[in-house]
Short mmCIF file of C-alpha atoms in Angstrom, two decimals:
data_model
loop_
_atom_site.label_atom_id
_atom_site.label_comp_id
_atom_site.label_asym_id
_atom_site.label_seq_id
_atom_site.Cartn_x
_atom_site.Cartn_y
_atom_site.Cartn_z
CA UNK A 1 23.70 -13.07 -13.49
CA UNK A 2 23.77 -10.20 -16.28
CA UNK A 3 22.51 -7.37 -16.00
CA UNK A 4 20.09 -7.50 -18.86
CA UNK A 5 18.93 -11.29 -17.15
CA UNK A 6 17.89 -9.36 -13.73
CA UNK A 7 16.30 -6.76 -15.75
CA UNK A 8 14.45 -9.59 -17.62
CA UNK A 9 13.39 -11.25 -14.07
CA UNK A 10 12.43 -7.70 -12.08
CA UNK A 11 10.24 -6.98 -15.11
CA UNK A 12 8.45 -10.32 -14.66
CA UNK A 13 8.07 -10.46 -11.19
CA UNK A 14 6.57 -6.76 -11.71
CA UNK A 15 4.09 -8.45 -14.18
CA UNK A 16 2.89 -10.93 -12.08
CA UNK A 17 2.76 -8.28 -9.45
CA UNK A 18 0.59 -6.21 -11.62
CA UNK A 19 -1.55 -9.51 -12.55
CA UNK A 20 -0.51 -9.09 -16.60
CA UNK A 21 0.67 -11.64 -18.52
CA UNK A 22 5.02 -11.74 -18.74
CA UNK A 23 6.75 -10.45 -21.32
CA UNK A 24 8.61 -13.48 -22.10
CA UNK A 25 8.16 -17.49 -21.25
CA UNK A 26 9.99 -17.53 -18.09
CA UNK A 27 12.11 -20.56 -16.99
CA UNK A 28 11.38 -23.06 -14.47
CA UNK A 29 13.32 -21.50 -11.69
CA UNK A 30 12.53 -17.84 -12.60
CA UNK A 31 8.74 -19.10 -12.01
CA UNK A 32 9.74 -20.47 -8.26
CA UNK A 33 11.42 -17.09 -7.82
CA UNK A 34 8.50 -14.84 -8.65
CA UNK A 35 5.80 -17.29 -7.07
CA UNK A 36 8.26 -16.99 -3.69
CA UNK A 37 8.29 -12.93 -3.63
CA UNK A 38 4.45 -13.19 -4.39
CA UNK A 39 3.86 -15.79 -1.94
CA UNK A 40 5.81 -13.46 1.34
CA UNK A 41 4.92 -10.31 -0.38
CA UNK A 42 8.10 -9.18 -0.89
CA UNK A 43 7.27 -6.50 -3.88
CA UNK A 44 4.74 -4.91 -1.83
CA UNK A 45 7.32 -4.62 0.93
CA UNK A 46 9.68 -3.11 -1.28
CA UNK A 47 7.15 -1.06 -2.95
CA UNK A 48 5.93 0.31 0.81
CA UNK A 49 9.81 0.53 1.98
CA UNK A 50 10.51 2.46 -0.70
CA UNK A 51 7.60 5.18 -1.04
CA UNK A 52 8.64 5.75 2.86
CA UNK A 53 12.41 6.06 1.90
CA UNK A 54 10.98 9.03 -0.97
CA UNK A 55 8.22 10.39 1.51
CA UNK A 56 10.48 10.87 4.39
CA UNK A 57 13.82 11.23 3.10
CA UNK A 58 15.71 10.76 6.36
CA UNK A 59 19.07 11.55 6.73
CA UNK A 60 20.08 8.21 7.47
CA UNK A 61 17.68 5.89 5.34
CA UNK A 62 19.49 2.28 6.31
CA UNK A 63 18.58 3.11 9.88
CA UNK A 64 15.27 4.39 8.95
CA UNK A 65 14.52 0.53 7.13
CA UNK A 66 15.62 -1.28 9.98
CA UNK A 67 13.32 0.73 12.20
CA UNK A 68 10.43 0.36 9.57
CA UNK A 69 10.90 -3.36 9.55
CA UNK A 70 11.33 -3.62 13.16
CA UNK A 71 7.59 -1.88 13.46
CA UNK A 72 6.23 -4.13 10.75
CA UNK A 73 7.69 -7.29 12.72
CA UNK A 74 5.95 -6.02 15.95
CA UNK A 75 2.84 -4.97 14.54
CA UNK A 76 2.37 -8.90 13.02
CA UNK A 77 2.49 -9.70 16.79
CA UNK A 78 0.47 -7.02 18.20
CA UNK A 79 -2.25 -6.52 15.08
CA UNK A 80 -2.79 -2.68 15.82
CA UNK A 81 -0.28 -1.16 14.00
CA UNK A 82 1.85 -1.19 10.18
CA UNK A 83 3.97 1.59 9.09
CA UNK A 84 1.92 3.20 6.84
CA UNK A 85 2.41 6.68 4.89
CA UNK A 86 -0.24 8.46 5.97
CA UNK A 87 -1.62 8.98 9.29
CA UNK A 88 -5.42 10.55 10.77
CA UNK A 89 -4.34 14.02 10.16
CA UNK A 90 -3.00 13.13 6.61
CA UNK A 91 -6.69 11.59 6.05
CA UNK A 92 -8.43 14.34 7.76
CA UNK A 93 -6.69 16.95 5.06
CA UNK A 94 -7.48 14.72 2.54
CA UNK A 95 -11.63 14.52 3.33
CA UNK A 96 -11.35 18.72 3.84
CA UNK A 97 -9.51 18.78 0.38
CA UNK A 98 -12.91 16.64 -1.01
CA UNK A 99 -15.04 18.68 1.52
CA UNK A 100 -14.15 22.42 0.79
CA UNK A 101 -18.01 23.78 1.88
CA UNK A 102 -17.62 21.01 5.14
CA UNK A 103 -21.00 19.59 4.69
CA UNK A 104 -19.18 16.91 6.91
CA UNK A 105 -19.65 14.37 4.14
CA UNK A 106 -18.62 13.49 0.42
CA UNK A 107 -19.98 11.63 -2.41
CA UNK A 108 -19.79 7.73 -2.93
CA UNK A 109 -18.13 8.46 -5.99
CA UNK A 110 -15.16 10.86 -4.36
CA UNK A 111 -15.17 8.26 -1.48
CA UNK A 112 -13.89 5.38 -3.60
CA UNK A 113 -11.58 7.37 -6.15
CA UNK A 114 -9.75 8.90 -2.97
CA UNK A 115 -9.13 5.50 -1.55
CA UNK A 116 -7.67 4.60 -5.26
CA UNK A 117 -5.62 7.15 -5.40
CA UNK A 118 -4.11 6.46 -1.76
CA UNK A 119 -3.60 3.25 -3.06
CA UNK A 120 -5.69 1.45 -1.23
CA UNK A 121 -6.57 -1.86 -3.42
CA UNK A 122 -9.22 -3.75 -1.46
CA UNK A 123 -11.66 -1.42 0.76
CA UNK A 124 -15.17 -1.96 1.58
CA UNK A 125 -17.22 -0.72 -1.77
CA UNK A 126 -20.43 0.18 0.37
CA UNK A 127 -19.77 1.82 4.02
CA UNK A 128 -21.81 3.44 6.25
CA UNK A 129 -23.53 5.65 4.13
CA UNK A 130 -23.13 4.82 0.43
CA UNK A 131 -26.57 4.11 -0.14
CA UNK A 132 -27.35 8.03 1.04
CA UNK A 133 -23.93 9.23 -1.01
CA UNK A 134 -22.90 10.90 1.93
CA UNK A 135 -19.41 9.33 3.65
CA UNK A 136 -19.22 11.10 6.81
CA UNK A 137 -15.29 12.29 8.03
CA UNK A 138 -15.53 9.62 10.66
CA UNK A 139 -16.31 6.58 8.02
CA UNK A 140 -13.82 7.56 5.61
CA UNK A 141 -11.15 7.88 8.04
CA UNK A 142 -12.10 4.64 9.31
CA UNK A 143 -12.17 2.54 5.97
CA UNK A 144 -8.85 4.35 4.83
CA UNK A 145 -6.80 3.47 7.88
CA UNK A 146 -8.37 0.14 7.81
CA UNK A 147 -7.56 0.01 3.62
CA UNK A 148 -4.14 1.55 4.32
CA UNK A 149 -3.33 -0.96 7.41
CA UNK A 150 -4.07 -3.83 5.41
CA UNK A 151 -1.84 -2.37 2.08
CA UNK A 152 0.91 -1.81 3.90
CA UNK A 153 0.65 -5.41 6.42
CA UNK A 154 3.21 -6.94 3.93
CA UNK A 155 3.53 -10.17 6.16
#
């Protein structure tokens, strides 16, 4: 396959990842391939893999994916735990970085733009104290782990 031709199938694949129309009519068997790496989630693997791989920068990144993928296989069995970017102290730092006076709470508002910009895609639009527009530490911990769990579940 050329170069240009992968190009041309990454970028649609991306597309449909993105939910955007293609760039080009694709053929029959580039369709199966991108409805197969939507179907298993493959570029939201890659996309988690690889933000881990840039985060961490280990020393010795093939062993660092097989590890990753190891934890990703045992947390489908288990259901506690994905490999995930951030952790409770990343999300803690985060709400103090909204929270500089530490009234113990932020607004609705900062609530749902700091779960965006985590990257958190589907997390619960009212919690425990939206209608107040005061997100306690504890609540916003607890919907971003859960949002971030479920991002990075890839299986």
């Amino acid at each position: 396959m050329t170069s240009l031709r992968r190009r041309g199938i990454i970028a649609t694949m991306i597309h449909l990842h993105e939910g955007s129309e293609p760039l080009f009519k694709m053929s029959k068997r580039e369709q199966e391939a991108a409805e197969y790496l939507e179907k298993h989630k493959i570029i939201d693997l890659m996309d988690n893999l690889t933000s881990m791989l840039f985060f961490y920068r280990p020393e010795r990144p093939r062993e660092f994916l097989i590890d990753q993928l190891e934890k990703l296989k045992e947390s489908k069995v288990s259901q506690e735990y994905s490999p995930c970017l951030f952790n409770e102290s990343n999300l803690d730092a985060l709400f103090g970085i909204l929270d500089p006076s530490h009234q113990g709470y932020i607004t609705h508002a900062q609530y749902k733009e700091a779960l965006k910009t985590l990257g958190v895609k589907n997390f619960n639009e009212f919690p425990d104290g939206a209608g107040e527009d005061r997100i306690s530490q504890e609540t916003f911990r607890r919907e971003a782990k859960d949002g971030l769990l479920r991002s990075a579940a890839t299986f």
